[in-house]
Every structure is written in C-alpha cells, then in structure tokens.
XYZ file of C-alpha atoms in Angstrom:
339
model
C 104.166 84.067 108.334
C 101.604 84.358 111.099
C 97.820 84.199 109.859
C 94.488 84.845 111.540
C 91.365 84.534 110.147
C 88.794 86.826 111.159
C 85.145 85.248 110.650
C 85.412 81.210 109.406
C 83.303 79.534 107.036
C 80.527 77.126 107.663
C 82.143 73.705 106.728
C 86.155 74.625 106.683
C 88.714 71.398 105.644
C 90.611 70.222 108.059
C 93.700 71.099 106.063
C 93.256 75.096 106.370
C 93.955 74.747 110.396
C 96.154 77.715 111.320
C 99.544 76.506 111.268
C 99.136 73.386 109.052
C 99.794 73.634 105.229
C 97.331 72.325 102.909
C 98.105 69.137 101.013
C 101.306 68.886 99.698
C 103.203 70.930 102.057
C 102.824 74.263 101.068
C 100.896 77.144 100.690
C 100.761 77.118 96.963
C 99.969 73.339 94.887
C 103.255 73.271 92.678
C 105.680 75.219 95.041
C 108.952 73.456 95.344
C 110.093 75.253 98.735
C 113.202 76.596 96.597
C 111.770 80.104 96.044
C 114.088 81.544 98.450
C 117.293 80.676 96.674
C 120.497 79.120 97.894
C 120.808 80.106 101.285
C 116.821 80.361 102.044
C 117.631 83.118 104.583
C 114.752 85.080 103.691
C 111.916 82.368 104.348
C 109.123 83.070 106.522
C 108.010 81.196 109.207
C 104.551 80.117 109.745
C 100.940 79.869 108.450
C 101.960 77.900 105.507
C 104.323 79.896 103.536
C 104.471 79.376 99.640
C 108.418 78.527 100.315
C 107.539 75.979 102.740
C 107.567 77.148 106.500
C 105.182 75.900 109.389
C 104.173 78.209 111.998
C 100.798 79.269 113.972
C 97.474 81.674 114.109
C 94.690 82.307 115.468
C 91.182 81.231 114.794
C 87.998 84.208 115.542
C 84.811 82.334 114.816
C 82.465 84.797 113.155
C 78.636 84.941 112.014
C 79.627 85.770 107.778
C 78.881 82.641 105.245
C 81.199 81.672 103.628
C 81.525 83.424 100.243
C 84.364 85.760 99.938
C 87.233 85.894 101.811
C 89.717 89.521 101.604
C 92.916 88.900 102.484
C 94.785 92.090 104.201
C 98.314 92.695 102.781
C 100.085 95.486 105.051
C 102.760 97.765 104.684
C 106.161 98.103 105.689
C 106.968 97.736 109.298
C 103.290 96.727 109.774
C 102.047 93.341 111.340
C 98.471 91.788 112.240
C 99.672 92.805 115.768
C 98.922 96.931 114.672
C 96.009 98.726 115.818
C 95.921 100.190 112.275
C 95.800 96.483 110.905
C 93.741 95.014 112.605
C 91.152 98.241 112.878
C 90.734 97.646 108.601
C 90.261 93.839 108.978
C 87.518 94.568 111.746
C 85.590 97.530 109.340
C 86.431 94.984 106.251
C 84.989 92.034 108.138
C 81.221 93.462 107.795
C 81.623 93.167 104.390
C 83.201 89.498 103.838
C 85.331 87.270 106.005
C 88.907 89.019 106.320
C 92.780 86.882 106.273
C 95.373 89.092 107.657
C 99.042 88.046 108.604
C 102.159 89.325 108.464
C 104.812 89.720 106.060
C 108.252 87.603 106.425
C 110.734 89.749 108.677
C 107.586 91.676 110.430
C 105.917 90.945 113.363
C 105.961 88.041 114.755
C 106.802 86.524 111.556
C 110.610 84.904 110.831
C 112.484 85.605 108.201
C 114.080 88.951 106.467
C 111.788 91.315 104.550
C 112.373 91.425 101.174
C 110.482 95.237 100.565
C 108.118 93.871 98.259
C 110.242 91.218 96.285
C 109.654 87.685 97.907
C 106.747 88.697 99.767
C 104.560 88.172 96.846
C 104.945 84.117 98.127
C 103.488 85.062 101.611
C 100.478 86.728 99.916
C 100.231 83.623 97.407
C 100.645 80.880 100.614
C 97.526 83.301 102.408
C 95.147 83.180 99.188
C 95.897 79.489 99.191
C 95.220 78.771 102.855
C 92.074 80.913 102.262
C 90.777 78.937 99.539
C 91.616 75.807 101.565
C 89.176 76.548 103.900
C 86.313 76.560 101.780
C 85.631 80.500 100.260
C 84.308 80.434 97.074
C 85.904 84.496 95.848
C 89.461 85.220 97.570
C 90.425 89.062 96.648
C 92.937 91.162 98.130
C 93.366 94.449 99.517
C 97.149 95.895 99.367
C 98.116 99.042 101.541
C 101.003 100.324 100.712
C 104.219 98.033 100.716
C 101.609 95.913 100.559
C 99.884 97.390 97.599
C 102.710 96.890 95.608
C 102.750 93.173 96.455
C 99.310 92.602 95.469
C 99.582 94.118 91.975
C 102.534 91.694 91.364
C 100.787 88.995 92.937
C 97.884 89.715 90.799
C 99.812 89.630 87.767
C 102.127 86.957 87.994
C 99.170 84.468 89.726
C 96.427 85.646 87.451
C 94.529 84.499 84.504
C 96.307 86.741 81.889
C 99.164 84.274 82.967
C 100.696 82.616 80.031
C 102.829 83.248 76.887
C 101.159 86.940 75.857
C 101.696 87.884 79.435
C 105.562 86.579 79.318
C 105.908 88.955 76.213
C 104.065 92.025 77.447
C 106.033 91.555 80.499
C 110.002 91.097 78.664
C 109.067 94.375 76.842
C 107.271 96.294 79.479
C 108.488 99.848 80.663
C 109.025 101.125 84.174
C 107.904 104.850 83.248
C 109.574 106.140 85.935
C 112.988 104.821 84.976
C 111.891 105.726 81.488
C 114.125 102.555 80.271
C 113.354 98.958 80.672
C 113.301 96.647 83.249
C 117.027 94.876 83.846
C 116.500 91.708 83.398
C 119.879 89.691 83.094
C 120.355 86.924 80.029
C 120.220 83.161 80.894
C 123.366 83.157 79.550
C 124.393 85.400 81.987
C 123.030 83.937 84.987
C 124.354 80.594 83.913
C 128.283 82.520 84.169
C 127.503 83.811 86.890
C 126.061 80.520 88.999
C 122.623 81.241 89.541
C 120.186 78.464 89.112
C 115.641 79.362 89.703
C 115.922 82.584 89.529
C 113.589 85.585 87.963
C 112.672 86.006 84.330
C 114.208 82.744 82.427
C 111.068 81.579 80.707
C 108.566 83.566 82.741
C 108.177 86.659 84.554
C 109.107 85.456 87.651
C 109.181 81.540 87.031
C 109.850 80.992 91.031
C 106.462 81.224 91.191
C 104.189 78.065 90.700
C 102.591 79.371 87.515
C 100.034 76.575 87.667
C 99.236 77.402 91.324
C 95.208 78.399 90.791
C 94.518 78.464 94.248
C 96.912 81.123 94.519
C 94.942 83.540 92.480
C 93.027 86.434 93.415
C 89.871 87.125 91.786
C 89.966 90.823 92.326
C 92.489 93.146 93.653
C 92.732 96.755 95.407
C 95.785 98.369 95.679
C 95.821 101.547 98.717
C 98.764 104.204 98.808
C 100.562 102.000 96.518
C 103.958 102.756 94.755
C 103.806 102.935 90.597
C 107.780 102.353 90.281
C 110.797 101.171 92.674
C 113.384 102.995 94.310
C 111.331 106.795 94.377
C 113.206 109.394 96.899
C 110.994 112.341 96.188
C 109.798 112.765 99.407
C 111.433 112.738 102.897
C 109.347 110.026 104.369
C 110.917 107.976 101.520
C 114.266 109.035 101.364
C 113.871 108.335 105.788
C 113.052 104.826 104.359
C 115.384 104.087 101.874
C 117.904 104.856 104.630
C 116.077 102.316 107.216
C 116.584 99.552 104.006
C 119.948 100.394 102.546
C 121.828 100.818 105.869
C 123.200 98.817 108.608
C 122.348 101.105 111.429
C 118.941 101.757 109.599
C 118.281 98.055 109.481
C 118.980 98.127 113.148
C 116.442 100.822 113.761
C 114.180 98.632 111.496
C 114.551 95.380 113.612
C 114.633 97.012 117.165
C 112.531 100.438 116.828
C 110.166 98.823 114.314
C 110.062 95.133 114.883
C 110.608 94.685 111.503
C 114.041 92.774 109.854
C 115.411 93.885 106.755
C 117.099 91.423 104.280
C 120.887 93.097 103.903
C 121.139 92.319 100.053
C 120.051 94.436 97.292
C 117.382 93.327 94.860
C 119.449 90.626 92.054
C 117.233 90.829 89.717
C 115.000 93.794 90.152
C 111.302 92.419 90.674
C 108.881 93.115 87.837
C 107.320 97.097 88.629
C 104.168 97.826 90.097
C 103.552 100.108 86.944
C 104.780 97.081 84.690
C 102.553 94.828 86.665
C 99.339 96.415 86.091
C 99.102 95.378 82.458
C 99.375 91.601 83.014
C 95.857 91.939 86.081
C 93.019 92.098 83.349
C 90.679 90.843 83.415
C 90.925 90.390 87.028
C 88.862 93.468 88.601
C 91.671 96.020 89.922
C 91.195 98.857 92.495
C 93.605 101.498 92.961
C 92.988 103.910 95.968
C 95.077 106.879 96.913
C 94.769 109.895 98.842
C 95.544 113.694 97.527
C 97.822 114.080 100.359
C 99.737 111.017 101.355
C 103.519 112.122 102.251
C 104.919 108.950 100.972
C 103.951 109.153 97.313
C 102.450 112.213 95.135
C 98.891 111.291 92.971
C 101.863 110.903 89.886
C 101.623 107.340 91.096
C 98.173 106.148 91.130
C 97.528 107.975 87.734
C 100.196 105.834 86.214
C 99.259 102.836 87.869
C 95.763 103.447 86.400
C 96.668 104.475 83.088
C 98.887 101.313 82.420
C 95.694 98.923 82.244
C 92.087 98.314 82.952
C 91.810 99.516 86.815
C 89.468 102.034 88.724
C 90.839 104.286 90.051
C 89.590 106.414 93.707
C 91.219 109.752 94.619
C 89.890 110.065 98.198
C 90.106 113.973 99.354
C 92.191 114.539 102.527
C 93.666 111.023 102.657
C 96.865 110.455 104.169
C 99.356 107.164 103.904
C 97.956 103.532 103.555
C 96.151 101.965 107.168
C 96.606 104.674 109.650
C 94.718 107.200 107.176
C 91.935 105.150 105.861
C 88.780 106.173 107.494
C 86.386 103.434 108.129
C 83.804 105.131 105.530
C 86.162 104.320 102.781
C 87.239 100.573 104.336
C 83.161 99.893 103.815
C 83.518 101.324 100.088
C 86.109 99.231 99.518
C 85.201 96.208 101.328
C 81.571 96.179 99.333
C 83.792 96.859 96.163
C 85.800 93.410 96.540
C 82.745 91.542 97.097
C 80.900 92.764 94.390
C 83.918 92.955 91.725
C-alpha cells in the first residue's frame, strides 16, 4: 500500500516514517498479519499494511498544525498516482492535513484487489499510520469503491463496536437482496477447513477489534454503493465484467493498472447498507450526485435511511473524484473537521 502524506504535523514520531510500521509491526496494534488467509495472495505491499507488508511514500511538508488528518480512500482502478486523486487531496488539504494511498492491487501498490472486501485493512493500516504521527481527529473521506470501504471500516473499527453491534449486525438486512446476509455456520466452516475467517464471534473478527488507533472519528462516504453485486446500469454491468472475467481482469491489470483477485467473495463482506447502522455515533456523511451513471439516488437514500447520517444530494454531480467540483471538496473538507 503506497502512502503520502500531504501537509505533516509539527512534532511527528519517528515511527510514522513512510514505509516503516508503527510499533509492533503493523498498521493496526492487535493485527496478527493473518488477515489475508491461507495463501496471503491478496496482501498489499507497503506503507504499513494492517496484514503486515512494508513498502514506501512520500513525505510533502506543509504549513497546517497538526489537528485533523482526512485520509482519501479512492475508487476502483484509482491510485494516489490520478490527477483526479490527487486534485481532492490538494482542495481537501486547505481544510486539514490529507493521507492518500492506494488500495492493494492498484497503483503502485502489490497485491490483488479485493473490490471492497480486504481493503477495509489498507484503510485501517492508513488511519493508524495517521494517528502515529501525531493528529489528534483522523476522519475519512470514501469515493466510491472507496466509499463503500469506509462505511465498513467505520463500522467494524468504531465505537458502537461490541456485543449490540455483533447482534444488530447477525440480523441485519441487505435491502437490496431483500433477504439476509449469508453468513455460513462455524460448524460449517469447521467441515469445510477454514480457520479466521468472517463472522464467527464478530462481524468480521479478522479485524483487530481492539485496534483504537484504527478508528475514524467521522466518516463521508461519495458516490458510494448501498448493496453488493448491483447491474442496473451499464457502467456497472462494464464492471462486473472487468471483475468476474479472465480477459476483463486482464483489461483491469494492463488497461487500468489495477489487479483483480480471481476468487469470488467466501463469505460475502458485511453490506454497505448493513454497515451504516453499526457508525453511530461516529458523525457520517453521505454525498451523491443526481446524475452519477454508476449508481441511481436509490442508493444514498437507503444508505441514509438505515442510521444516523447526513445526507447531500449535489445537483449535476457525476461519479465519485472525477465529478466532484472543488466547491463541494471545501464543503466537505470543513465538514470532517468540524464533525
């Protein structure tokens, strides 16, 4: 996971160097490095990844004390190398000091992209490395992909984190599916061999559920998804063909610099939708524009009807960083710092 921090604080530890982990040897206190299963195919490389991995960034000294810190989550196939990236981390940097990097399997980054499922660690490992350096708020700001990501990050790392939030989550609804969550038995993962994986005693228990620097202590969620697998528009169904096949992969890791993970989702992660609940009282943001090609306003109205959340429905708004005007970047950068 590559990381660059735009605008450092005024007395940083030593330990938040770009591409050093913070003590312990990982991005996240409590992390074992076995998030990424068996195999650990899918873990990132660099800037102190929550599953372990080393890597490298870049340091841009800046004139902003250090207070709060927004870390940039992107979207698929984007990177911190993207005009559109970096272009929100430069508007959002007049309003805090601004983390981006990019996901496992984009970029520069190593690893296989996950679509949303084990990236939640690389966001977790850059909240961490954030705090290390000395920020007294870290908040993040999803786009897209990315969006998704920080709703379940926000969740699963938050302070509703605990036993109500284990049962809220076991009997929460993906209302697009209209049917529950599949979540398999332990029984059956035991027959079937698996050992650390998703929803035994927690939502997602690979997670280092007493990881507080991982936290976020506000969240804002652009052109994000409400449920998995939607197909209701082209530029989706062009996208679940990129993901699903092996000559879309290929156009995914050579047209797009981006490399897919070839295996399906075992179990499916916990829903944006399903997430939402389990944020409070962490502040939540949900932005979305009236005509973004990739998902219909269906989605942020769920999203913000499933829990405490405000929600912005920007006029004339396209898809996640390319159609975010730097008007609305200020709004939203002054929002995370005062939320």
């Amino acid at each position: 996971m590559l990381v660059e921090a735009l605008h450092e604080p005024r007395a940083a530890r030593s330990e938040g160097e770009p591409g050093r982990r913070p003590e312990g040897g990982s991005g996240c206190s409590g992390c074992s490095g076995e998030h990424d299963g068996e195999d650990g195919e899918d873990r990132a490389d660099g800037g102190g990844g929550a599953d372990g991995a080393d890597g490298d960034g870049e340091r841009r000294p800046g004139g902003v004390a250090a207070g709060t810190a927004i870390v940039v989550a992107h979207g698929f196939t984007g990177s911190v190398d993207r005009p559109a990236v970096r272009r929100a981390a430069r508007v959002l940097a007049r309003s805090a000091a601004v983390v981006t990097f990019s996901f496992r399997g984009h970029g520069r980054s190593g690893g296989l992209s996950t679509v949303g499922d084990r990236e939640v660690l690389d966001l977790a490992a850059a909240v961490a490395w954030a705090r290390s350096l000395g920020y007294r708020r870290v908040v993040t700001a999803g786009f897209s992909m990315g969006g998704s990501v920080a709703l379940r990050h926000a969740a699963l790392y938050g302070a509703a984190y605990g036993g109500a939030a284990r049962e809220r989550s076991a009997a929460a609804v993906d209302a697009g599916a209209g049917a529950p969550e599949r979540r398999p038995t332990a029984d059956a993962r035991r027959r079937r061999g698996e050992r650390r994986r998703p929803y035994a005693s927690a939502p997602e228990p690979w997670l280092a559920a007493d990881a507080r620097e991982c936290r976020t202590d506000a969240v804002a969620a652009v052109s994000a998804p409400a449920r998995w697998y939607y197909r209701g528009t082209a530029p989706m169904r062009r996208l679940h063909w990129v993901v699903t096949r092996p000559v879309g992969r290929l156009v995914g890791r050579y047209g797009l610099r981006t490399r897919i993970h070839p295996r399906d989702w075992d179990p499916v992660p916990l829903s944006p939708v399903a997430a939402v609940p389990l944020i409070a009282p962490t502040p939540l943001l949900i932005v979305h524009g009236d005509r973004d090609p990739y998902f219909p306003l269906d989605h942020p109205r769920m999203l913000a009807a499933a829990g405490p959340s405000e929600l912005w429905l920007e006029p004339g708004m396209g898809h996640a960083e390319n159609a975010v005007g730097d008007v609305l970047l200020g709004r939203l950068g002054d929002w995370l710092v005062r939320a």
